Every structure is written in structure tokens, then in C-alpha cells.
C-alpha atoms as one frame of an Amber mdcrd trajectory, in Angstrom:
protein
-119.988  -8.703 227.734-120.716 -11.740 226.448-120.766 -14.795 228.784-118.804
 -17.757 227.845-119.468 -21.389 228.991-116.164 -23.029 229.461-116.002 -26.271
 228.172-113.153 -28.669 227.436-113.690 -27.719 223.806-112.825 -23.868 224.533
-109.982 -24.883 226.774-108.245 -26.945 224.499-108.986 -24.042 221.677-107.849
 -21.494 223.636-104.495 -23.399 224.742-103.565 -24.824 220.973-103.998 -20.957
 219.742-101.576 -20.028 222.403 -99.531 -22.925 221.927 -99.233 -21.629 217.785
 -98.992 -17.762 218.827 -96.310 -18.826 221.334 -94.307 -21.023 218.476 -94.553
 -18.064 216.264 -92.880 -15.856 218.733 -90.458 -18.639 219.467 -89.352 -18.416
 215.860 -88.801 -14.726 215.360 -86.834 -15.034 218.964 -84.658 -17.674 217.493
 -84.073 -15.891 214.295 -82.902 -12.779 215.595 -80.590 -14.886 217.755 -79.370
 -17.946 215.473 -79.902 -16.568 211.839 -81.322 -18.761 209.583 -83.360 -21.587
 211.540 -85.595 -24.432 210.463 -89.203 -23.098 211.918 -90.184 -26.356 212.974
 -88.535 -26.826 215.882 -90.334 -23.374 217.327 -93.263 -26.115 217.145 -91.353
 -27.697 220.191 -91.284 -24.600 222.332 -94.466 -23.056 222.806 -96.721 -25.652
 223.479 -95.427 -26.472 227.257 -95.242 -22.642 228.076 -99.117 -22.276 227.036
-100.046 -25.546 229.056 -98.719 -23.970 232.138-100.397 -20.826 231.684-103.442
 -22.353 230.778-103.644 -24.838 234.155-102.090 -22.044 236.346-104.728 -19.881
 235.786-107.436 -22.605 235.953-106.322 -23.283 239.092-105.437 -19.625 240.253
-102.016 -19.755 240.833 -99.919 -16.378 241.525 -99.230 -14.892 238.333 -95.344
 -14.639 239.409 -95.429 -18.315 240.058 -97.053 -18.856 236.661 -94.484 -16.627
 234.642 -91.121 -17.853 236.033 -92.507 -21.355 235.858 -92.998 -20.397 232.024
 -89.778 -18.904 231.173 -87.823 -21.772 233.072 -89.754 -24.506 230.907 -89.556
 -21.794 227.693 -85.796 -21.780 228.221 -85.410 -25.447 228.622 -87.818 -26.193
 225.460 -84.944 -23.744 223.439 -82.165 -25.388 224.989 -83.157 -28.801 223.901
 -84.855 -27.749 220.561 -81.596 -25.473 218.738 -79.279 -27.443 221.275 -77.312
 -24.010 221.481 -75.175 -22.878 224.654 -76.806 -21.508 227.653 -75.987 -17.893
 226.814 -77.548 -18.106 223.628 -80.783 -19.813 224.943 -80.994 -16.903 227.645
 -80.970 -14.336 224.691 -83.704 -16.448 222.923 -85.674 -16.332 226.271 -85.116
 -12.900 227.000 -86.019 -11.998 222.980 -89.073 -14.416 222.986 -90.539 -12.844
 226.407 -90.317  -9.391 224.963 -91.681 -10.138 221.408 -94.465 -11.951 222.688
 -95.544  -9.313 225.032 -95.334  -6.620 222.265 -97.128  -8.459 220.055 -99.933
  -9.862 222.512-100.292  -6.301 223.401-100.923  -4.764 219.662-103.251  -7.613
 219.138-105.175  -6.419 222.311-105.193  -3.035 221.209-106.164  -3.961 218.034
-109.189  -6.093 219.284-110.323  -3.130 221.099-110.126  -0.846 218.504-112.300
  -2.798 216.514-114.559  -3.602 219.353-115.291  -0.011 219.945-115.954   0.414
 215.574-119.010   2.438 215.552-121.852   0.978 213.783
């Protein structure tokens, strides 16, 4: 296993990549609920949950607390960005959580398969 040094650049890179990933999955969730939407609106949704995740894990907060805070902020950002009723925001937040979990799981499994490839 590679040991990596934690530097401000690595933390910033991780946060930015996570924010972009969450913005992509937020756009997928918004399209599922609302139909055709502006993809730039999803860019408002991803950054704050990413920061909560990185900061929460840095300070070793309980995972349940980090998840709850991220979901609440996620729903708030959906509401602020798309200006929809609570029911639509709740649906987008739920779909966002599911799509993010599934896509992250697939990406993790693909990286494990590639890392275990012989040769």
C-alpha cells in the first residue's frame, strides 16, 4: 500500500474532485425529477457536501453525523439552486444519495479490479 503525505494540495484536490463528482450526480438526480434542466445549477449543489465530508473526516467526526449534515446541506442546496417545492427537493436529494452511492461503488470496484490485474 502506498503511503501518502497529506498536504494542502492533496486535501484541496480531493475536495474539488469530490465536489465535481457530487455535482455530476446532482445533475443526474435533478434530470430524473425535473426533466431537462440547466447543468450549471448542479454546480451549486456539489461543493458544500464535499467540504462537509472532507472536514468531517479530517476531524474524525462520527460517520452518521457527517452523513446527516451532508444530506441536510444537499437538500438545502437543491432547494436554493432549483427553487422547487419541498417534495421535489426531497425526491432529488434521495435520488442524489442513491445515484452517488451506486456510482461510487461501481468506480471503487472497477479500481479494485484494475489494481488486481496481473502483470
